[in-house]
């Protein structure tokens, strides 16, 4: 009963380093998305995908890349980390035509020094 | 574009007291409204949603929210809270039933004290 699985749960990077946050879901959901959560700002949408091979930008896409080669996986890449990307990142998924209920992973806490 | 404002960042209450978490939205078109709850060190979970029909919606654990179109509000209420209700609560709005572009409020930390 895994649901949405995110790895790693914690990561510390130096400015300029690159890394990938992994997200996998086992519910056969077409829609997957990445949010970042910052104090006092709620959750902001970074990128999303409505199916394999299809991705689109959300509210705050700069500095992040995504790809969707399979239904199950939706990795988020930071190409050159900056301190402004220190945040908690959440992956969420749902069936394509579901009425609003997103299923969230437990989050990945990233610190960029 | 739609937006959401949660009017209180922190709400401390005593156990068994009533609570109201306030949420206002703005949109030029019809909206769909949601409340999510985040327990410590966990992801968000859907608490309840309004899509259409009755303006009063309820969750399985005693919370309710009322959609008020004239006041553009979707406040969350519970008549008697428990320690286990301590969590952060997020109001969210979408202009599509699919919810693909959910816009979240800033969050309200509810702390229930014994």
PDB file of C-alpha atoms in Angstrom:
ATOM      1  CA  UNK A   1       0.000   0.000   0.000  1.00  0.00           C
ATOM      2  CA  UNK A   2       2.836   2.435  -0.914  1.00  0.00           C
ATOM      3  CA  UNK A   3       0.898   5.283  -2.605  1.00  0.00           C
ATOM      4  CA  UNK A   4       3.260   8.154  -3.485  1.00  0.00           C
ATOM      5  CA  UNK A   5       6.884   7.589  -2.505  1.00  0.00           C
ATOM      6  CA  UNK A   6       9.481  10.359  -2.444  1.00  0.00           C
ATOM      7  CA  UNK A   7      13.239  10.009  -2.035  1.00  0.00           C
ATOM      8  CA  UNK A   8      15.355  11.263  -0.420  1.00  0.00           C
ATOM      9  CA  UNK A   9      13.503  12.595   2.640  1.00  0.00           C
ATOM     10  CA  UNK A  10      16.361  14.954   3.520  1.00  0.00           C
ATOM     11  CA  UNK A  11      19.160  16.423   1.431  1.00  0.00           C
ATOM     12  CA  UNK A  12      21.788  19.118   1.931  1.00  0.00           C
ATOM     13  CA  UNK A  13      23.414  20.648  -1.148  1.00  0.00           C
ATOM     14  CA  UNK A  14      25.978  23.322  -1.798  1.00  0.00           C
ATOM     15  CA  UNK A  15      25.159  26.190  -4.124  1.00  0.00           C
ATOM     16  CA  UNK A  16      25.675  25.138  -7.721  1.00  0.00           C
ATOM     17  CA  UNK A  17      25.297  21.404  -7.178  1.00  0.00           C
ATOM     18  CA  UNK A  18      22.677  19.433  -9.067  1.00  0.00           C
ATOM     19  CA  UNK A  19      20.409  16.706  -7.839  1.00  0.00           C
ATOM     20  CA  UNK A  20      17.211  14.811  -8.595  1.00  0.00           C
ATOM     21  CA  UNK A  21      14.260  14.317  -6.286  1.00  0.00           C
ATOM     22  CA  UNK A  22      12.544  11.055  -7.054  1.00  0.00           C
ATOM     23  CA  UNK A  23       8.790  10.464  -7.033  1.00  0.00           C
ATOM     24  CA  UNK A  24       7.031   7.184  -7.735  1.00  0.00           C
ATOM     25  CA  UNK A  25       3.380   6.186  -7.437  1.00  0.00           C
ATOM     26  CA  UNK A  26       1.835   2.744  -7.692  1.00  0.00           C
ATOM     27  CA  UNK A  27      -1.807   3.803  -8.204  1.00  0.00           C
ATOM     28  CA  UNK A  28      -1.645   4.108 -12.005  1.00  0.00           C
ATOM     29  CA  UNK A  29      -2.459   7.829 -11.781  1.00  0.00           C
ATOM     30  CA  UNK A  30      -2.127   9.789 -14.991  1.00  0.00           C
ATOM     31  CA  UNK A  31      -1.639  13.151 -13.307  1.00  0.00           C
ATOM     32  CA  UNK A  32       1.483  13.899 -11.242  1.00  0.00           C
ATOM     33  CA  UNK A  33       2.799  17.179  -9.899  1.00  0.00           C
ATOM     34  CA  UNK A  34       5.509  18.810  -7.817  1.00  0.00           C
ATOM     35  CA  UNK A  35       4.883  21.518  -5.210  1.00  0.00           C
ATOM     36  CA  UNK A  36       7.200  23.411  -2.933  1.00  0.00           C
ATOM     37  CA  UNK A  37       6.131  24.475   0.541  1.00  0.00           C
ATOM     38  CA  UNK A  38       7.624  27.547   2.171  1.00  0.00           C
ATOM     39  CA  UNK A  39       6.619  29.105   5.514  1.00  0.00           C
ATOM     40  CA  UNK A  40       3.773  31.577   5.150  1.00  0.00           C
ATOM     41  CA  UNK A  41       3.402  30.892   1.426  1.00  0.00           C
ATOM     42  CA  UNK A  42       1.430  27.682   1.294  1.00  0.00           C
ATOM     43  CA  UNK A  43       2.166  25.282  -1.555  1.00  0.00           C
ATOM     44  CA  UNK A  44       3.171  26.486  -4.984  1.00  0.00           C
ATOM     45  CA  UNK A  45       3.006  24.364  -8.123  1.00  0.00           C
ATOM     46  CA  UNK A  46       6.365  23.838  -9.874  1.00  0.00           C
ATOM     47  CA  UNK A  47       5.608  21.418 -12.736  1.00  0.00           C
ATOM     48  CA  UNK A  48       2.942  18.904 -13.563  1.00  0.00           C
ATOM     49  CA  UNK A  49       2.215  16.085 -16.000  1.00  0.00           C
ATOM     50  CA  UNK A  50      -1.063  14.641 -17.282  1.00  0.00           C
ATOM     51  CA  UNK A  51       0.535  11.493 -18.672  1.00  0.00           C
ATOM     52  CA  UNK A  52       3.723   9.867 -19.898  1.00  0.00           C
ATOM     53  CA  UNK A  53       5.581  12.144 -22.283  1.00  0.00           C
ATOM     54  CA  UNK A  54       3.554  15.252 -21.325  1.00  0.00           C
ATOM     55  CA  UNK A  55       4.740  17.914 -18.887  1.00  0.00           C
ATOM     56  CA  UNK A  56       3.856  21.546 -18.266  1.00  0.00           C
ATOM     57  CA  UNK A  57       4.963  24.431 -16.100  1.00  0.00           C
ATOM     58  CA  UNK A  58       3.254  25.539 -12.943  1.00  0.00           C
ATOM     59  CA  UNK A  59       3.544  28.742 -10.964  1.00  0.00           C
ATOM     60  CA  UNK A  60       7.268  28.606 -10.075  1.00  0.00           C
ATOM     61  CA  UNK A  61       9.119  26.490 -12.703  1.00  0.00           C
ATOM     62  CA  UNK A  62      12.411  28.376 -12.964  1.00  0.00           C
ATOM     63  CA  UNK A  63      15.455  26.363 -11.888  1.00  0.00           C
ATOM     64  CA  UNK A  64      13.663  23.019 -12.144  1.00  0.00           C
ATOM     65  CA  UNK A  65      13.306  20.395 -14.872  1.00  0.00           C
ATOM     66  CA  UNK A  66      10.989  17.410 -15.092  1.00  0.00           C
ATOM     67  CA  UNK A  67      10.378  14.485 -17.400  1.00  0.00           C
ATOM     68  CA  UNK A  68       7.760  11.744 -17.497  1.00  0.00           C
ATOM     69  CA  UNK A  69       8.975   8.652 -19.299  1.00  0.00           C
ATOM     70  CA  UNK A  70       6.664   6.252 -17.415  1.00  0.00           C
ATOM     71  CA  UNK A  71       3.281   6.536 -15.697  1.00  0.00           C
ATOM     72  CA  UNK A  72       4.845   5.637 -12.356  1.00  0.00           C
ATOM     73  CA  UNK A  73       7.780   8.064 -12.102  1.00  0.00           C
ATOM     74  CA  UNK A  74       8.063  11.851 -12.149  1.00  0.00           C
ATOM     75  CA  UNK A  75      11.542  13.044 -11.104  1.00  0.00           C
ATOM     76  CA  UNK A  76      12.312  16.689 -10.339  1.00  0.00           C
ATOM     77  CA  UNK A  77      15.774  17.932 -11.290  1.00  0.00           C
ATOM     78  CA  UNK A  78      17.589  20.916  -9.843  1.00  0.00           C
ATOM     79  CA  UNK A  79      20.241  21.851 -12.374  1.00  0.00           C
ATOM     80  CA  UNK A  80      22.255  24.332 -10.292  1.00  0.00           C
ATOM     81  CA  UNK A  81      20.943  24.628  -6.753  1.00  0.00           C
ATOM     82  CA  UNK A  82      20.507  28.045  -5.152  1.00  0.00           C
ATOM     83  CA  UNK A  83      19.753  28.984  -1.520  1.00  0.00           C
ATOM     84  CA  UNK A  84      16.307  30.209  -2.697  1.00  0.00           C
ATOM     85  CA  UNK A  85      15.478  26.583  -3.473  1.00  0.00           C
ATOM     86  CA  UNK A  86      15.726  25.603   0.187  1.00  0.00           C
ATOM     87  CA  UNK A  87      12.234  24.245   0.796  1.00  0.00           C
ATOM     88  CA  UNK A  88      10.106  21.189   1.397  1.00  0.00           C
ATOM     89  CA  UNK A  89       9.087  19.535  -1.857  1.00  0.00           C
ATOM     90  CA  UNK A  90       5.935  17.475  -2.285  1.00  0.00           C
ATOM     91  CA  UNK A  91       4.974  15.181  -5.100  1.00  0.00           C
ATOM     92  CA  UNK A  92       1.254  14.586  -5.618  1.00  0.00           C
ATOM     93  CA  UNK A  93      -0.802  12.467  -7.988  1.00  0.00           C
ATOM     94  CA  UNK A  94      -4.398  11.700  -8.920  1.00  0.00           C
ATOM     95  CA  UNK A  95      -6.394  10.011 -11.675  1.00  0.00           C
ATOM     96  CA  UNK A  96      -6.655  12.332 -14.664  1.00  0.00           C
ATOM     97  CA  UNK A  97     -10.295  13.214 -14.252  1.00  0.00           C
ATOM     98  CA  UNK A  98     -10.628  12.995 -10.475  1.00  0.00           C
ATOM     99  CA  UNK A  99     -12.416  15.802  -8.693  1.00  0.00           C
ATOM    100  CA  UNK A 100      -9.627  17.516  -6.845  1.00  0.00           C
ATOM    101  CA  UNK A 101      -8.282  14.876  -4.480  1.00  0.00           C
ATOM    102  CA  UNK A 102      -4.523  14.892  -4.770  1.00  0.00           C
ATOM    103  CA  UNK A 103      -2.552  12.110  -3.068  1.00  0.00           C
ATOM    104  CA  UNK A 104       0.642  13.491  -1.542  1.00  0.00           C
ATOM    105  CA  UNK A 105       3.983  11.964  -0.718  1.00  0.00           C
ATOM    106  CA  UNK A 106       5.579  12.638   2.663  1.00  0.00           C
ATOM    107  CA  UNK A 107       7.884  15.315   1.330  1.00  0.00           C
ATOM    108  CA  UNK A 108      11.577  15.907   0.700  1.00  0.00           C
ATOM    109  CA  UNK A 109      13.321  18.562   2.786  1.00  0.00           C
ATOM    110  CA  UNK A 110      16.077  20.255   0.802  1.00  0.00           C
ATOM    111  CA  UNK A 111      18.629  22.677   2.232  1.00  0.00           C
ATOM    112  CA  UNK A 112      20.952  24.585  -0.089  1.00  0.00           C
ATOM    113  CA  UNK A 113      23.952  26.187   1.607  1.00  0.00           C
TER     114      UNK A 113
ATOM    115  CA  UNK B   1      -6.460  34.031 -11.906  1.00  0.00           C
ATOM    116  CA  UNK B   2      -7.816  32.707  -8.649  1.00  0.00           C
ATOM    117  CA  UNK B   3      -6.331  33.367  -5.229  1.00  0.00           C
ATOM    118  CA  UNK B   4      -6.891  32.194  -1.665  1.00  0.00           C
ATOM    119  CA  UNK B   5      -6.388  34.004   1.629  1.00  0.00           C
ATOM    120  CA  UNK B   6      -6.383  32.277   4.980  1.00  0.00           C
ATOM    121  CA  UNK B   7      -7.013  34.976   7.514  1.00  0.00           C
ATOM    122  CA  UNK B   8      -5.249  33.419  10.515  1.00  0.00           C
ATOM    123  CA  UNK B   9      -1.773  31.920  10.450  1.00  0.00           C
ATOM    124  CA  UNK B  10      -2.085  30.434  13.946  1.00  0.00           C
ATOM    125  CA  UNK B  11      -5.160  29.405  15.933  1.00  0.00           C
ATOM    126  CA  UNK B  12      -4.610  28.107  19.486  1.00  0.00           C
ATOM    127  CA  UNK B  13      -7.637  26.601  21.245  1.00  0.00           C
ATOM    128  CA  UNK B  14      -8.367  24.411  24.238  1.00  0.00           C
ATOM    129  CA  UNK B  15      -9.585  20.857  23.877  1.00  0.00           C
ATOM    130  CA  UNK B  16     -13.376  20.518  23.419  1.00  0.00           C
ATOM    131  CA  UNK B  17     -13.724  24.175  22.383  1.00  0.00           C
ATOM    132  CA  UNK B  18     -15.231  25.127  19.011  1.00  0.00           C
ATOM    133  CA  UNK B  19     -12.974  26.390  16.244  1.00  0.00           C
ATOM    134  CA  UNK B  20     -13.322  28.240  12.949  1.00  0.00           C
ATOM    135  CA  UNK B  21     -10.539  28.512  10.377  1.00  0.00           C
ATOM    136  CA  UNK B  22     -11.251  31.249   7.885  1.00  0.00           C
ATOM    137  CA  UNK B  23     -10.712  31.113   4.144  1.00  0.00           C
ATOM    138  CA  UNK B  24     -11.591  33.692   1.488  1.00  0.00           C
ATOM    139  CA  UNK B  25     -11.039  33.350  -2.229  1.00  0.00           C
ATOM    140  CA  UNK B  26     -11.201  35.502  -5.303  1.00  0.00           C
ATOM    141  CA  UNK B  27     -12.040  34.377  -8.799  1.00  0.00           C
ATOM    142  CA  UNK B  28     -13.873  35.769 -11.798  1.00  0.00           C
ATOM    143  CA  UNK B  29     -15.409  32.389 -12.600  1.00  0.00           C
ATOM    144  CA  UNK B  30     -17.046  29.572 -10.684  1.00  0.00           C
ATOM    145  CA  UNK B  31     -14.732  27.810  -8.280  1.00  0.00           C
ATOM    146  CA  UNK B  32     -14.241  24.470  -6.584  1.00  0.00           C
ATOM    147  CA  UNK B  33     -13.006  24.582  -3.003  1.00  0.00           C
ATOM    148  CA  UNK B  34     -11.016  22.221  -0.829  1.00  0.00           C
ATOM    149  CA  UNK B  35      -9.582  21.885   2.642  1.00  0.00           C
ATOM    150  CA  UNK B  36      -6.454  19.795   3.145  1.00  0.00           C
ATOM    151  CA  UNK B  37      -4.853  18.827   6.473  1.00  0.00           C
ATOM    152  CA  UNK B  38      -1.150  18.261   7.123  1.00  0.00           C
ATOM    153  CA  UNK B  39      -0.096  16.425  10.273  1.00  0.00           C
ATOM    154  CA  UNK B  40       3.511  16.890  11.455  1.00  0.00           C
ATOM    155  CA  UNK B  41       6.113  15.444   9.087  1.00  0.00           C
ATOM    156  CA  UNK B  42       3.490  14.148   6.674  1.00  0.00           C
ATOM    157  CA  UNK B  43       2.093  15.089   3.301  1.00  0.00           C
ATOM    158  CA  UNK B  44      -1.283  16.735   2.824  1.00  0.00           C
ATOM    159  CA  UNK B  45      -4.562  14.800   2.961  1.00  0.00           C
ATOM    160  CA  UNK B  46      -7.921  15.912   1.599  1.00  0.00           C
ATOM    161  CA  UNK B  47     -10.300  16.814   4.424  1.00  0.00           C
ATOM    162  CA  UNK B  48     -13.358  17.901   2.443  1.00  0.00           C
ATOM    163  CA  UNK B  49     -14.380  19.513  -0.828  1.00  0.00           C
ATOM    164  CA  UNK B  50     -17.119  21.582  -2.411  1.00  0.00           C
ATOM    165  CA  UNK B  51     -17.813  21.004  -6.101  1.00  0.00           C
ATOM    166  CA  UNK B  52     -21.537  21.710  -6.451  1.00  0.00           C
ATOM    167  CA  UNK B  53     -24.870  21.105  -4.753  1.00  0.00           C
ATOM    168  CA  UNK B  54     -25.280  21.600  -1.017  1.00  0.00           C
ATOM    169  CA  UNK B  55     -23.161  24.473   0.212  1.00  0.00           C
ATOM    170  CA  UNK B  56     -22.474  22.689   3.519  1.00  0.00           C
ATOM    171  CA  UNK B  57     -19.958  19.870   3.273  1.00  0.00           C
ATOM    172  CA  UNK B  58     -18.748  17.574   6.028  1.00  0.00           C
ATOM    173  CA  UNK B  59     -15.731  15.388   6.743  1.00  0.00           C
ATOM    174  CA  UNK B  60     -15.727  12.014   8.465  1.00  0.00           C
ATOM    175  CA  UNK B  61     -14.014  13.397  11.576  1.00  0.00           C
ATOM    176  CA  UNK B  62     -16.506  16.139  12.470  1.00  0.00           C
ATOM    177  CA  UNK B  63     -15.265  19.118  10.459  1.00  0.00           C
ATOM    178  CA  UNK B  64     -17.625  21.026   8.192  1.00  0.00           C
ATOM    179  CA  UNK B  65     -17.256  23.918   5.779  1.00  0.00           C
ATOM    180  CA  UNK B  66     -19.823  26.161   4.153  1.00  0.00           C
ATOM    181  CA  UNK B  67     -19.459  27.682   0.709  1.00  0.00           C
ATOM    182  CA  UNK B  68     -20.711  31.272   0.776  1.00  0.00           C
ATOM    183  CA  UNK B  69     -20.688  32.691  -2.730  1.00  0.00           C
ATOM    184  CA  UNK B  70     -21.782  36.211  -1.765  1.00  0.00           C
ATOM    185  CA  UNK B  71     -18.975  36.526   0.772  1.00  0.00           C
ATOM    186  CA  UNK B  72     -16.502  34.461  -1.302  1.00  0.00           C
ATOM    187  CA  UNK B  73     -15.700  32.360   1.746  1.00  0.00           C
ATOM    188  CA  UNK B  74     -15.240  28.711   2.651  1.00  0.00           C
ATOM    189  CA  UNK B  75     -14.652  28.678   6.409  1.00  0.00           C
ATOM    190  CA  UNK B  76     -13.854  25.429   8.213  1.00  0.00           C
ATOM    191  CA  UNK B  77     -15.541  24.702  11.542  1.00  0.00           C
ATOM    192  CA  UNK B  78     -15.631  22.045  14.225  1.00  0.00           C
ATOM    193  CA  UNK B  79     -17.897  22.288  17.291  1.00  0.00           C
ATOM    194  CA  UNK B  80     -15.501  20.453  19.643  1.00  0.00           C
ATOM    195  CA  UNK B  81     -11.832  19.851  18.872  1.00  0.00           C
ATOM    196  CA  UNK B  82      -9.490  17.127  20.088  1.00  0.00           C
ATOM    197  CA  UNK B  83      -5.766  17.109  20.741  1.00  0.00           C
ATOM    198  CA  UNK B  84      -5.416  14.938  17.632  1.00  0.00           C
ATOM    199  CA  UNK B  85      -6.780  17.774  15.459  1.00  0.00           C
ATOM    200  CA  UNK B  86      -3.517  19.658  15.957  1.00  0.00           C
ATOM    201  CA  UNK B  87      -2.202  20.140  12.413  1.00  0.00           C
ATOM    202  CA  UNK B  88      -1.786  22.668   9.643  1.00  0.00           C
ATOM    203  CA  UNK B  89      -4.857  23.262   7.501  1.00  0.00           C
ATOM    204  CA  UNK B  90      -4.773  24.511   3.924  1.00  0.00           C
ATOM    205  CA  UNK B  91      -7.617  25.963   1.920  1.00  0.00           C
ATOM    206  CA  UNK B  92      -7.331  25.494  -1.848  1.00  0.00           C
ATOM    207  CA  UNK B  93      -9.282  26.641  -4.905  1.00  0.00           C
ATOM    208  CA  UNK B  94      -9.545  25.452  -8.466  1.00  0.00           C
ATOM    209  CA  UNK B  95     -11.569  26.590 -11.433  1.00  0.00           C
ATOM    210  CA  UNK B  96     -11.662  23.086 -12.870  1.00  0.00           C
ATOM    211  CA  UNK B  97     -13.287  20.011 -11.390  1.00  0.00           C
ATOM    212  CA  UNK B  98     -10.100  18.115 -12.211  1.00  0.00           C
ATOM    213  CA  UNK B  99      -8.169  20.302  -9.778  1.00  0.00           C
ATOM    214  CA  UNK B 100      -5.074  20.276 -11.926  1.00  0.00           C
ATOM    215  CA  UNK B 101      -4.269  23.878 -11.030  1.00  0.00           C
ATOM    216  CA  UNK B 102      -4.996  23.917  -7.318  1.00  0.00           C
ATOM    217  CA  UNK B 103      -4.064  27.215  -5.707  1.00  0.00           C
ATOM    218  CA  UNK B 104      -3.336  26.893  -1.996  1.00  0.00           C
ATOM    219  CA  UNK B 105      -3.674  29.398   0.805  1.00  0.00           C
ATOM    220  CA  UNK B 106      -0.845  30.141   3.195  1.00  0.00           C
ATOM    221  CA  UNK B 107      -2.018  27.646   5.788  1.00  0.00           C
ATOM    222  CA  UNK B 108      -3.401  27.892   9.341  1.00  0.00           C
ATOM    223  CA  UNK B 109      -1.665  26.112  12.196  1.00  0.00           C
ATOM    224  CA  UNK B 110      -4.313  24.782  14.588  1.00  0.00           C
ATOM    225  CA  UNK B 111      -2.923  23.905  18.016  1.00  0.00           C
ATOM    226  CA  UNK B 112      -5.246  22.197  20.474  1.00  0.00           C
ATOM    227  CA  UNK B 113      -4.101  22.484  24.079  1.00  0.00           C
ATOM    228  CA  UNK B 114      -5.264  20.266  26.970  1.00  0.00           C
TER     229      UNK B 114
END
